[in-house]
Coordinates of C-alpha atoms and ligand atoms in Angstrom, one line a residue:
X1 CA -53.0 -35.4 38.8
X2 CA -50.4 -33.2 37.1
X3 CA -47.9 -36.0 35.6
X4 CA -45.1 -33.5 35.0
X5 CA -43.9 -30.5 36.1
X6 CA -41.0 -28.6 33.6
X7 CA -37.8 -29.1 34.6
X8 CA -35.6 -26.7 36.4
X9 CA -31.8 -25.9 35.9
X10 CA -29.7 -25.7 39.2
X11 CA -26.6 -25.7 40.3
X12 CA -25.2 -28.2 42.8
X13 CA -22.3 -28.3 44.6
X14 CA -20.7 -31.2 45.0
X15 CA -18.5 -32.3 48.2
X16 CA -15.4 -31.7 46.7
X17 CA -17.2 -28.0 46.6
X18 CA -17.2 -28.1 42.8
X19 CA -20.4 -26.8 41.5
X20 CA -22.2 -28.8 38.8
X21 CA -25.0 -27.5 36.7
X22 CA -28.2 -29.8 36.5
X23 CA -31.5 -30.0 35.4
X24 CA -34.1 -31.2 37.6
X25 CA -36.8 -32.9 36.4
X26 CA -39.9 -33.8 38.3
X27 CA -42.9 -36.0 37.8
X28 CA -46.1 -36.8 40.1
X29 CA -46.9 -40.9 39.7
X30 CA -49.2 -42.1 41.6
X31 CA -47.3 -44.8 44.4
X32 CA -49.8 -47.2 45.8
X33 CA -52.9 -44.8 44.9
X34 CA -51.1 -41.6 47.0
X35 CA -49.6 -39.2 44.0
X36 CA -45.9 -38.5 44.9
X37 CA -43.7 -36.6 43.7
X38 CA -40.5 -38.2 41.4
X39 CA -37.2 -36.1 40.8
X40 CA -34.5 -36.9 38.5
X41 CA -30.9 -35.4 38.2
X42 CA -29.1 -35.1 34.9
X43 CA -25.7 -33.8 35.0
X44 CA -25.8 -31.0 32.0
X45 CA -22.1 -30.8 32.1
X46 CA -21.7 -32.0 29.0
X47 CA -24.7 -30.6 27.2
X48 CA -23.2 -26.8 28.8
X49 CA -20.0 -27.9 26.9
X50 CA -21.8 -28.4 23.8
X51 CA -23.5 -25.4 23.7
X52 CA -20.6 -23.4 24.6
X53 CA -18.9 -24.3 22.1
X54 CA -22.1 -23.9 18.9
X55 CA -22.1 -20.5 20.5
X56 CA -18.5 -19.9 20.0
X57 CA -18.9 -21.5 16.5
X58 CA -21.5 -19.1 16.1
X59 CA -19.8 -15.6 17.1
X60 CA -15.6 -16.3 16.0
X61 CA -14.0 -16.9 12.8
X62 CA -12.8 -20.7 12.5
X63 CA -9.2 -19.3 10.8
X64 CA -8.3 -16.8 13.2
X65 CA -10.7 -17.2 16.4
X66 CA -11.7 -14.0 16.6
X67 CA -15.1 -12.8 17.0
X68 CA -16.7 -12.5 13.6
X69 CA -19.0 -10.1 12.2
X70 CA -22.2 -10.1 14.1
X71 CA -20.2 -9.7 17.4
X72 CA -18.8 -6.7 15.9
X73 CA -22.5 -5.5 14.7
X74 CA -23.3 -6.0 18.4
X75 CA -20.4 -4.8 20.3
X76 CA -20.4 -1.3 18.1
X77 CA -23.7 -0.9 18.6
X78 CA -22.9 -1.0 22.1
X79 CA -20.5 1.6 22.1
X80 CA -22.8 3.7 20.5
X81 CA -25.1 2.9 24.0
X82 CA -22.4 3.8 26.0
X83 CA -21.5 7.4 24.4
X84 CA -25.3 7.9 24.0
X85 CA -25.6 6.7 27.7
X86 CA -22.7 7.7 29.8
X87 CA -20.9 10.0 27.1
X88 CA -17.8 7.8 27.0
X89 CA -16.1 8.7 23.6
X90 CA -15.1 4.8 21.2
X91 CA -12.8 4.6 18.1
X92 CA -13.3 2.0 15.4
X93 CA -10.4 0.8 13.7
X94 CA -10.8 -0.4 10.0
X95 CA -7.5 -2.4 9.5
X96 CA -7.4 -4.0 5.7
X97 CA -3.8 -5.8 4.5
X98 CA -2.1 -4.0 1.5
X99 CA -2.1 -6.2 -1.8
X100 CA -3.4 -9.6 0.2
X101 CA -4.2 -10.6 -2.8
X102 CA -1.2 -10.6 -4.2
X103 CA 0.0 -13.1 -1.5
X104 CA -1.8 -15.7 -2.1
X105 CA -1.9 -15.4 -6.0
X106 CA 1.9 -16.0 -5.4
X107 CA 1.9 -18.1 -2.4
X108 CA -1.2 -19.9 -2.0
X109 CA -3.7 -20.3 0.2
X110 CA -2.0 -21.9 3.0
X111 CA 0.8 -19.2 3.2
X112 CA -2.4 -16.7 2.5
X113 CA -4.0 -18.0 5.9
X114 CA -0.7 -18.0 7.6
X115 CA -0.8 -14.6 7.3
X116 CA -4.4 -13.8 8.5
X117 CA -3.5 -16.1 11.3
X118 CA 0.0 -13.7 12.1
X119 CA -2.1 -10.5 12.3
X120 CA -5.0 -12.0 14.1
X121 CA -2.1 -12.8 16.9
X122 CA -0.7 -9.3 16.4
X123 CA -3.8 -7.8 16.7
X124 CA -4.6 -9.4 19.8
X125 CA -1.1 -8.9 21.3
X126 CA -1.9 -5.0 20.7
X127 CA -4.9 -4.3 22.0
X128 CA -6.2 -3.7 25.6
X129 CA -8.6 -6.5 27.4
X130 CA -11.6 -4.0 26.8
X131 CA -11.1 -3.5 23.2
X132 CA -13.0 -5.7 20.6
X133 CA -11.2 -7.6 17.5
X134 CA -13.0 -8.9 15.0
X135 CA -12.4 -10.5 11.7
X136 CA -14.9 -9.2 8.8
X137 CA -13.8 -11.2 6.1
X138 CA -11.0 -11.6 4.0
X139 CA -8.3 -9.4 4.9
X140 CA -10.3 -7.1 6.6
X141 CA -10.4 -6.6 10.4
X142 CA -12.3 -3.8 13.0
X143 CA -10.8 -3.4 16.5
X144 CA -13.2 -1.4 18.3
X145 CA -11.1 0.9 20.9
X146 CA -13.4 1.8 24.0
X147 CA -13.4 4.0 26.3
X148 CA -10.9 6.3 25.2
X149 CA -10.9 10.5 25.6
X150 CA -9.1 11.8 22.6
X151 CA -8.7 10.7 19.3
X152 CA -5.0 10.6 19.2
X153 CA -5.2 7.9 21.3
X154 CA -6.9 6.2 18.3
X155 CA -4.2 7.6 16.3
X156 CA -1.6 6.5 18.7
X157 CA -2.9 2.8 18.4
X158 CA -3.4 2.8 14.5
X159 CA 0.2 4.2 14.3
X160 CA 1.5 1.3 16.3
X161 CA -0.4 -1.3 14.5
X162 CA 0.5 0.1 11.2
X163 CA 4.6 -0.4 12.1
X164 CA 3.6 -4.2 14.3
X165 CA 1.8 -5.6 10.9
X166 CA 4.4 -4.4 8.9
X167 CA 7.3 -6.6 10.5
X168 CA 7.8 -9.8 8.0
X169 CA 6.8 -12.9 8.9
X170 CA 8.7 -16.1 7.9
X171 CA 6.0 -18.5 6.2
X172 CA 8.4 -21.7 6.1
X173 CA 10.2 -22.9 3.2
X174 CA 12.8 -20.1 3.3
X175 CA 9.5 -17.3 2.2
X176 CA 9.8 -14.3 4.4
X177 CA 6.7 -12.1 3.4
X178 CA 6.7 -8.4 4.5
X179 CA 2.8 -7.8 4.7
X180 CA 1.8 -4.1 5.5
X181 CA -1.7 -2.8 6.4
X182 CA -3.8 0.5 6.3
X183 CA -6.0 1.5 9.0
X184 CA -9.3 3.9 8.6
X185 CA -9.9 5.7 11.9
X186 CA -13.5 7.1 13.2
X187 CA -14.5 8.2 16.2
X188 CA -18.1 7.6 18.0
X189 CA -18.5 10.4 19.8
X190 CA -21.7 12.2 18.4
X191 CA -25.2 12.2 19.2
X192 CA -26.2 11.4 15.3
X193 CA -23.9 8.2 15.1
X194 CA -25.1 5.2 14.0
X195 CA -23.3 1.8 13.2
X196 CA -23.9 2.5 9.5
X197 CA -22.4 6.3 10.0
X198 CA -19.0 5.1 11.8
X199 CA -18.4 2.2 9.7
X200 CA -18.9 4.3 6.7
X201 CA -16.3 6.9 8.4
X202 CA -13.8 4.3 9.2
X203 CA -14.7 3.2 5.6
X204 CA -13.6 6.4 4.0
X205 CA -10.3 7.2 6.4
X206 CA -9.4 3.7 5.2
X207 CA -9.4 4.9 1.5
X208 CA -7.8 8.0 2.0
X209 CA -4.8 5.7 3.5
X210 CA -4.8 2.8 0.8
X211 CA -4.2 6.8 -1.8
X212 CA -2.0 8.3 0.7
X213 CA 0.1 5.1 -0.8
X214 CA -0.8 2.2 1.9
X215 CA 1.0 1.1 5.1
X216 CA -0.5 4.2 7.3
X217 CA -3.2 5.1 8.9
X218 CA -6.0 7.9 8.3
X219 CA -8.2 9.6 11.0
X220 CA -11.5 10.8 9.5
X221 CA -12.3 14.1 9.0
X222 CA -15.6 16.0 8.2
X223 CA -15.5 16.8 4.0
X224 CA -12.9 13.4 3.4
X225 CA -16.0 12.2 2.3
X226 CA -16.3 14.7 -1.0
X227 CA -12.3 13.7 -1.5
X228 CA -13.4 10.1 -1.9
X229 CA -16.4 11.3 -4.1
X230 CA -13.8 13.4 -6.1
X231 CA -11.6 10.5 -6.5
X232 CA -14.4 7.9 -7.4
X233 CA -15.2 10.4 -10.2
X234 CA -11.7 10.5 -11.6
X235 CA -11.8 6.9 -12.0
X236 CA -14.8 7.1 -13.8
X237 CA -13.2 9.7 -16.3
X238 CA -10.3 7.3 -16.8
X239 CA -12.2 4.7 -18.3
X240 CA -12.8 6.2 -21.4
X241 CA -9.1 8.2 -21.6
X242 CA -7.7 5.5 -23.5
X243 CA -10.5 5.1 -26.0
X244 CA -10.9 8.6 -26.4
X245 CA -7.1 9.3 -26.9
X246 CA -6.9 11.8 -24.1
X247 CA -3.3 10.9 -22.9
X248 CA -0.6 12.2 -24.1
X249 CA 3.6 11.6 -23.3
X250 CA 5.8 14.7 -22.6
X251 CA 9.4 14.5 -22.6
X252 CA 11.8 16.0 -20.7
X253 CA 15.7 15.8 -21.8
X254 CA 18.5 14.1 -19.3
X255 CA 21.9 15.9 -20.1
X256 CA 24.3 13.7 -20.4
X257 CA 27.6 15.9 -18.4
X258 CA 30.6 13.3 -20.2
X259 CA 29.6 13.7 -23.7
X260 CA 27.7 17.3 -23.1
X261 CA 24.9 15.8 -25.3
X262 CA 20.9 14.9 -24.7
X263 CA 21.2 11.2 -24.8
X264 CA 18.0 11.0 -23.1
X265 CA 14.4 11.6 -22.3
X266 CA 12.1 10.6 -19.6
X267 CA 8.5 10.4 -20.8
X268 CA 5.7 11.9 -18.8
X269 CA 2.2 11.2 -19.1
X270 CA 0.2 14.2 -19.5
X271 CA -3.7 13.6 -19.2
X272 CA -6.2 16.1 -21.6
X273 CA -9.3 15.9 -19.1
X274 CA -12.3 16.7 -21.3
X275 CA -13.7 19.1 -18.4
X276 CA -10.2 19.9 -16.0
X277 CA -8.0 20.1 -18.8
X278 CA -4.3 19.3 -18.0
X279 CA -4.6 16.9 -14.7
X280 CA -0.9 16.0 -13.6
X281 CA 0.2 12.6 -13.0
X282 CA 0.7 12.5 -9.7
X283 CA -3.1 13.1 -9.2
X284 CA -4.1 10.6 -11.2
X285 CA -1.5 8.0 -11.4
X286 CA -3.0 6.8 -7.9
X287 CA -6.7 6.2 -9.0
X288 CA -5.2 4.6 -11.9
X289 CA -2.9 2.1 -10.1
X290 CA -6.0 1.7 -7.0
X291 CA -8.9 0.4 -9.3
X292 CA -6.1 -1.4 -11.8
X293 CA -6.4 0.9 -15.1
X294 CA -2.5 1.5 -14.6
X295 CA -1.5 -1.9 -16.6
X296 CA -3.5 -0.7 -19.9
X297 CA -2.7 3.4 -19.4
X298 CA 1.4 1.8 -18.5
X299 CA 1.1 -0.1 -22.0
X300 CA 0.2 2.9 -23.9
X301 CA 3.0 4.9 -22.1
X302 CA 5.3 2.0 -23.7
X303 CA 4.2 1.7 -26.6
X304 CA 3.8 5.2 -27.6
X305 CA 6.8 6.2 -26.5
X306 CA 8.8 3.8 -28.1
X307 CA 7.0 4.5 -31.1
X308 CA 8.4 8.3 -30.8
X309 CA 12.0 6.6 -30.4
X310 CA 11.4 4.9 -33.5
X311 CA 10.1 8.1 -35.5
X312 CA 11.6 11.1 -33.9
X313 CA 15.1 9.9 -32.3
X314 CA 17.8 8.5 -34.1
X315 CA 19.9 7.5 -31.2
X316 CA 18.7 8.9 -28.0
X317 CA 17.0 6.5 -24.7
X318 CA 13.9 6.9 -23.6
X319 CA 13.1 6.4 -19.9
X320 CA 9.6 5.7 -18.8
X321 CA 8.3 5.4 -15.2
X322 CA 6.4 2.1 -14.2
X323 CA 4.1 1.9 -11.3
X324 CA 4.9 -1.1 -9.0
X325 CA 1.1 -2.5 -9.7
X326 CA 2.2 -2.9 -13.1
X327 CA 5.3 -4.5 -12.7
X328 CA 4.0 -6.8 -10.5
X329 CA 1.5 -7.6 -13.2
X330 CA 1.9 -11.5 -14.3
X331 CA 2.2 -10.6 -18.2
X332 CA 4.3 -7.6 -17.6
X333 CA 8.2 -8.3 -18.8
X334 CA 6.4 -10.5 -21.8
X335 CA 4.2 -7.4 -22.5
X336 CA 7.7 -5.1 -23.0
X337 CA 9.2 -7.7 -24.9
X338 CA 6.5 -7.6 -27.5
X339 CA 6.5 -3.7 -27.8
X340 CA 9.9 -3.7 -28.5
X341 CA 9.8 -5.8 -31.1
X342 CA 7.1 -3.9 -32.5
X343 CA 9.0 -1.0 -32.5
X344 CA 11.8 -2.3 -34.3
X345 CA 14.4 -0.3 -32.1
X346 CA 17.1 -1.8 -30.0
X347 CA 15.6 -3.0 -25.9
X348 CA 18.6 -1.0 -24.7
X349 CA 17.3 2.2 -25.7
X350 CA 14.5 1.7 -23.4
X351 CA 15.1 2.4 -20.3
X352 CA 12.3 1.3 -16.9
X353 CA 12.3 3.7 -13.8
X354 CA 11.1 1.7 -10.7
X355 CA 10.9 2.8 -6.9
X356 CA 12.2 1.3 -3.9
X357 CA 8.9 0.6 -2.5
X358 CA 8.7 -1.8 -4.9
X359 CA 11.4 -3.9 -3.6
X360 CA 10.5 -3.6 -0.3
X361 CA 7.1 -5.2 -0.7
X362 CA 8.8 -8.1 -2.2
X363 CA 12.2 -8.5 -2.4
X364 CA 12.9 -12.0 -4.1
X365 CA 9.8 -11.3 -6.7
X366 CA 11.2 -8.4 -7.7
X367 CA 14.9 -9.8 -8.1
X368 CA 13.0 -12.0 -10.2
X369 CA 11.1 -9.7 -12.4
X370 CA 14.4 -7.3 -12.7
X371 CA 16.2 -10.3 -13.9
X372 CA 14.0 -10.9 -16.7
X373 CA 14.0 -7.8 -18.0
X374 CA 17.6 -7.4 -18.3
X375 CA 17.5 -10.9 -20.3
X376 CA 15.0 -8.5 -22.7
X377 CA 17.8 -6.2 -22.8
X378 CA 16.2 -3.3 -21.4
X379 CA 18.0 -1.1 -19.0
X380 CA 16.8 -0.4 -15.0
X381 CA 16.8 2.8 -13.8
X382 CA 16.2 3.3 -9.8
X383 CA 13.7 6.6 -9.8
X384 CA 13.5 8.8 -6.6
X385 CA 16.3 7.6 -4.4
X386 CA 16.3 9.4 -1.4
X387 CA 12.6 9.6 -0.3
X388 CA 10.6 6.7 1.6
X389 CA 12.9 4.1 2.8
X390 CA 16.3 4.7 0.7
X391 CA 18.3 1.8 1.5
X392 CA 21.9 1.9 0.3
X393 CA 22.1 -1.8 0.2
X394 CA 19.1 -1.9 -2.7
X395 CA 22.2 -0.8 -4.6
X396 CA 24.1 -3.6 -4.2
X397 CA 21.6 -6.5 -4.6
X398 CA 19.3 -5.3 -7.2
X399 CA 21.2 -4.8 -11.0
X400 CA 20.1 -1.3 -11.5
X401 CA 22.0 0.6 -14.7
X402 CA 20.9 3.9 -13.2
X403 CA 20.3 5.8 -10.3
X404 CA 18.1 8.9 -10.0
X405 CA 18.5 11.1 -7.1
X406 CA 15.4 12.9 -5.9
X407 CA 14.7 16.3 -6.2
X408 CA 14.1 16.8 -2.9
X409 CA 18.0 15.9 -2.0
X410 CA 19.3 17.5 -5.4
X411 CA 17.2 21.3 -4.5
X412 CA 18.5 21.0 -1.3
X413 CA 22.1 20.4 -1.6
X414 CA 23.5 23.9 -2.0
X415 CA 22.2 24.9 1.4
X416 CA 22.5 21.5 3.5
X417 CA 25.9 19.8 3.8
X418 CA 23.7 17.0 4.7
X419 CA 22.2 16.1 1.5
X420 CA 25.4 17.0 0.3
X421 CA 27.3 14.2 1.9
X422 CA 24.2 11.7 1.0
X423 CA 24.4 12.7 -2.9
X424 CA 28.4 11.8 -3.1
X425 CA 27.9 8.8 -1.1
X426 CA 25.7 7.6 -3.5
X427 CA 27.7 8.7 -6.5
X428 CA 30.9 7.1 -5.1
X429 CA 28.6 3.7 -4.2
X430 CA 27.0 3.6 -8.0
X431 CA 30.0 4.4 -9.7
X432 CA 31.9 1.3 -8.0
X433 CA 28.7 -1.1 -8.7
X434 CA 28.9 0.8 -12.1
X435 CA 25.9 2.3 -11.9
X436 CA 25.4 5.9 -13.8
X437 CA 24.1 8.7 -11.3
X438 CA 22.0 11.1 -12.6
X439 CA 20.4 14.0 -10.5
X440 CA 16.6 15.2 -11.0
X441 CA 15.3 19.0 -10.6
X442 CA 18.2 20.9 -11.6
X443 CA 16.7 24.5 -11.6
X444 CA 19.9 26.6 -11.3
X445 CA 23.1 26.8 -12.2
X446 CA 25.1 26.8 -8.6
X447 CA 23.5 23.3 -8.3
X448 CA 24.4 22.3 -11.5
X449 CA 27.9 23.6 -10.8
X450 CA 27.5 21.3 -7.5
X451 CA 27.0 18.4 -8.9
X452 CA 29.5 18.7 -11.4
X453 CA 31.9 19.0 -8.7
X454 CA 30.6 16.0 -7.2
X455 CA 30.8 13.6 -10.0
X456 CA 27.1 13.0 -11.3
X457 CA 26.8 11.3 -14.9
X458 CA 23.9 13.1 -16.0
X459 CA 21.2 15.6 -15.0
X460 CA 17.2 16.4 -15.4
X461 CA 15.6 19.3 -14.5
X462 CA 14.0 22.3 -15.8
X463 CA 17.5 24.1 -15.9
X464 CA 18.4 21.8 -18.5
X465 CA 14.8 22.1 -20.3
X466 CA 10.8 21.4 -18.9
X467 CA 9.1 18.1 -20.0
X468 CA 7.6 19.2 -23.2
X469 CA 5.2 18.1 -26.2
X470 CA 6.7 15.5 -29.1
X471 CA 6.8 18.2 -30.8
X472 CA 9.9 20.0 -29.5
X473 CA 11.7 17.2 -28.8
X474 CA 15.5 17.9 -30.0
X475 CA 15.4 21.6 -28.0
X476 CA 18.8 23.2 -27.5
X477 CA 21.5 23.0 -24.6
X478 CA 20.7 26.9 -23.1
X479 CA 24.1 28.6 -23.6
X480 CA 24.3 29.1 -19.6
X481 CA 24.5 25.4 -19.2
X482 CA 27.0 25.1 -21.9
X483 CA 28.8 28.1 -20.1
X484 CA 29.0 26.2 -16.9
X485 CA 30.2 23.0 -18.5
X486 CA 32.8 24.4 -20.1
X487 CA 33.8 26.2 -17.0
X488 CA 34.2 23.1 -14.7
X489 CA 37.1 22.0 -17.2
X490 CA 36.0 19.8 -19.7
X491 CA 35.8 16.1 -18.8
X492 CA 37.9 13.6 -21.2
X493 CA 35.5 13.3 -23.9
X494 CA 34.2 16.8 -24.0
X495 CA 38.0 17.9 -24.5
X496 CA 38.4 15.7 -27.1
X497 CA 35.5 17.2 -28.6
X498 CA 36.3 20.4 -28.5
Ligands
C2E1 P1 9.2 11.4 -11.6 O1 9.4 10.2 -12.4 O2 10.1 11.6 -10.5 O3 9.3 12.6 -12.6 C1 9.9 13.8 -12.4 C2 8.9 14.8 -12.0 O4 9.5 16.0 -11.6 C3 8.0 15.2 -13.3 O5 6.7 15.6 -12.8 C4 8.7 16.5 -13.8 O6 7.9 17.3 -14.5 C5 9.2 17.1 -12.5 N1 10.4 17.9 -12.7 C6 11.4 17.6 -13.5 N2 12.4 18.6 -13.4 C7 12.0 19.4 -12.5 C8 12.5 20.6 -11.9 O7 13.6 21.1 -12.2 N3 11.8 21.2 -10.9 C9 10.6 20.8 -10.5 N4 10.0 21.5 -9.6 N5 10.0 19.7 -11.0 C10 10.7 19.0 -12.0 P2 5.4 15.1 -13.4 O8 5.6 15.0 -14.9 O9 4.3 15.9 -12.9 O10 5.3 13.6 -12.9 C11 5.2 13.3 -11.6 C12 5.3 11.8 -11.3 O11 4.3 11.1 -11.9 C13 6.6 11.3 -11.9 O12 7.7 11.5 -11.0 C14 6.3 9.8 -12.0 O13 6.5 9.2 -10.8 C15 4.8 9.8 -12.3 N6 4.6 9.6 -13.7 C16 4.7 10.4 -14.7 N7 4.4 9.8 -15.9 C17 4.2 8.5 -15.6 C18 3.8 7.3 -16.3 O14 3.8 7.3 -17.6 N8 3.6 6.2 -15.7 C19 3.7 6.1 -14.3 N9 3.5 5.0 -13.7 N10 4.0 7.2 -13.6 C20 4.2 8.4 -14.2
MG2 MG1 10.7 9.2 -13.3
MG3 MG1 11.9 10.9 -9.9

């Protein structure tokens, strides 16, 4: 006699027509020496529950619900099969939060997983039924786009999510973060493409956007690869540049159109690459400010140029640029403060040129940080007004001493009434917040006679004389400058001069 059979699952419908999944289990006993046959019923309703739910465990991310990691693994893998298959073309979106880390260094955890929690929701809201989201870890996410013919659908999608997780979010307690992200873009839609091969695609497109200066996306191209590589490298070099006194400030003079003087000098940083030779900043300054070396290379631009203050100028400012990684960095105003006082020269000769994108990120934090420093005594310059987001109210709320107007506005001005109208705007707005104006890229004299007209304070550009070694600092006023000053009719203090 067979006492036991194994036990079946089966459904059973009940007579309210609701079908109930059981098991079935059956034994053979012997009844009054006959063996018979003995079924049981056990509702698995609950047990189903159960194991739904260690399975869900199993495959989502407790803080966001979204499918985790190995569901990712699987579901890429799977449109791999499908191109390999049926020839039906995938994107996989790498999406990564700008400076997460920053946000919860500031805010805490709890505001931290508030926002994971907001772009999980975002994410979902965005993205079709047959598309996969998944939380790697951290601030990282994938969304896995199937079924799509063209890559600038891909694009199309990243460019959308790019501007949705960019919108603030208000975290309670009066915080209102604006959070931005950068999205790496690869397509699987060759034969050679493995998991590894896309991820490591979407990897590198990702990147390229955190260089191209964060909150964009990046599509992945055949040779980005090598630019990565490249970059890597440079990064490499930069650790030793310090050590091996490789840097080296330039200075390039800001006329000064009231008094008709240089009473001012922006320092550049010029880096003497062993191999490359000169390697300009804005090649570099990225790498620096992506893997962190920006806070000791910044200090160094501080120091060193306040030293030349002290030792070469008896009166003039100095003006040095700081990258918003730095300023944001926790011993930052306390690290000014301290090379001032080493120096020995008065804060207010120093002058700090920031860019708008560093308000934007964080507008209260950076009221904050401005604040201090003007308690140091240094003065604020606004640097590059016009690109990026150029918001006229900055000017208002943020206690900036000067304004710089771009390049790109200032070169442009003779031929577009456009930028034209935008320069005196922004004069006539500084000088009622009393804020001095002064105009960058000056190459030729009908500009310079332009701006004049229009009321500027001071001006930079190679017109007026190229950023130059320490050693020719104190270079002549070319006579056609002086020339076109005169010209305009002298402005009060000029006339008494003369
Ligand atoms: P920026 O602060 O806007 O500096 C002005 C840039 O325009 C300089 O380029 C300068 O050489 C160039 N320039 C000045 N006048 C003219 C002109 O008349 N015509 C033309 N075509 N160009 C002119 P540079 O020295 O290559 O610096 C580029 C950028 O790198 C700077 O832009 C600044 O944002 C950054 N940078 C430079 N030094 C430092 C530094 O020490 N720290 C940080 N964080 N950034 C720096
Ligand atoms: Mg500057
Ligand atoms: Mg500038």
């Amino acid at each position: 006699v067979k006492a036991e059979l194994s036990p079946r699952e089966l459904e059973v419908v009940n007579r309210s027509g609701e079908s109930i999944p059981v098991e079935i289990r059956t034994r053979v006993i012997s009844y009054r020496g006959t063996p018979t046959r003995v079924s049981a019923l056990v509702d698995l309703r609950q047990r189903k529950k159960a194991e739904a739910q260690i399975l869900h465990l199993a495959q989502h991310d407790p803080l966001t619900d979204l499918p985790n990691r190995a569901v990712f693994n699987a579901e890429l893998n799977r449109a791999i099969e499908q191109f390999r298959k049926k020839g039906k073309t995938a994107a996989l979106l790498l999406i990564d939060l700008d400076r997460f880390k920053d946000i919860n260094d500031l805010h805490g955890h709890p505001t931290g997983d508030q926002v994971i929690r907001v772009t999980a929701q975002r994410l979902r809201d965005h993205s079709r039924s047959q598309d996969t989201i998944a939380r790697l870890g951290g601030d990282e996410f994938a969304l896995i786009q199937s079924d799509i013919q063209f890559a600038n659908q891909a694009a199309d999608m990243a460019h959308r999510l790019v501007q949705r997780l960019s919108e603030p979010i208000e975290c309670g307690n009066g915080i209102r973060l604006r959070p931005s992200a950068s999205i790496g873009v690869a397509m699987v839609g060759h034969s050679s493409d493995t998991t590894d091969t896309v991820v490591s695609n979407s990897d590198i497109a990702l990147y390229n956007a955190k260089n191209m200066g964060r909150n964009t996306y990046c599509l992945f191209q055949e040779g980005m690869g090598d630019l990565v590589r490249q970059r890597r490298d440079l990064e490499e070099d930069l650790h030793s540049a310090i050590e091996e006194g490789q840097f080296e400030l330039f200075y390039q003079p800001r006329l000064d159109l009231n008094s008709g003087s240089i009473d001012s000098y922006e320092a550049l940083i010029r880096w003497n690459h062993p191999r490359k030779g000169l390697v300009s900043p804005a090649d570099f300054i990225p790498a620096a400010e992506e893997s962190g070396q920006i806070i000791p290379i910044g200090k160094w631009v501080i120091q060193t140029a306040l030293a030349t203050a002290a030792d070469k100028l008896p009166s003039a400012r100095l003006s040095v640029n700081v990258s918003p990684v730095q300023f944001r960095d926790n011993d930052f105003v306390e690290d000014v403060r301290r090379a001032i006082e080493a120096s020995g020269i008065p804060a207010s000769r120093l002058e700090l040129e920031i860019t708008e994108n560093l308000l934007i990120e964080d507008d209260a934090r950076a009221l904050s940080i401005l604040t201090s420093l003007k308690a140091v005594g240094v003065k604020i310059a606004l640097d590059d007004f016009g690109v990026g987001y150029s918001s006229l109210g900055y000017l208002s709320r943020f206690p900036f001493d000067t304004i710089k107007i771009d390049r790109s506005f200032v070169s442009d001005a003779g031929q577009n009434s456009n930028s034209l109208a935008i320069i005196e705007t922004v004069i006539r707005l500084g000088n009622a917040l009393n804020m001095r104006i002064a105009a960058e890229g000056i190459e030729d004299l009908d500009t310079l006679k332009l701006l004049i007209k229009s009321g500027c304070n001071e001006i930079q550009g190679f017109l007026i004389g190229k950023p130059q070694p320490e050693s020719a600092l104190g270079a002549e006023i070319p006579t056609s400058v002086k020339a076109a000053l005169k010209e305009k009719g002298p402005p009060a203090m000029l006339e008494d001069a003369l």
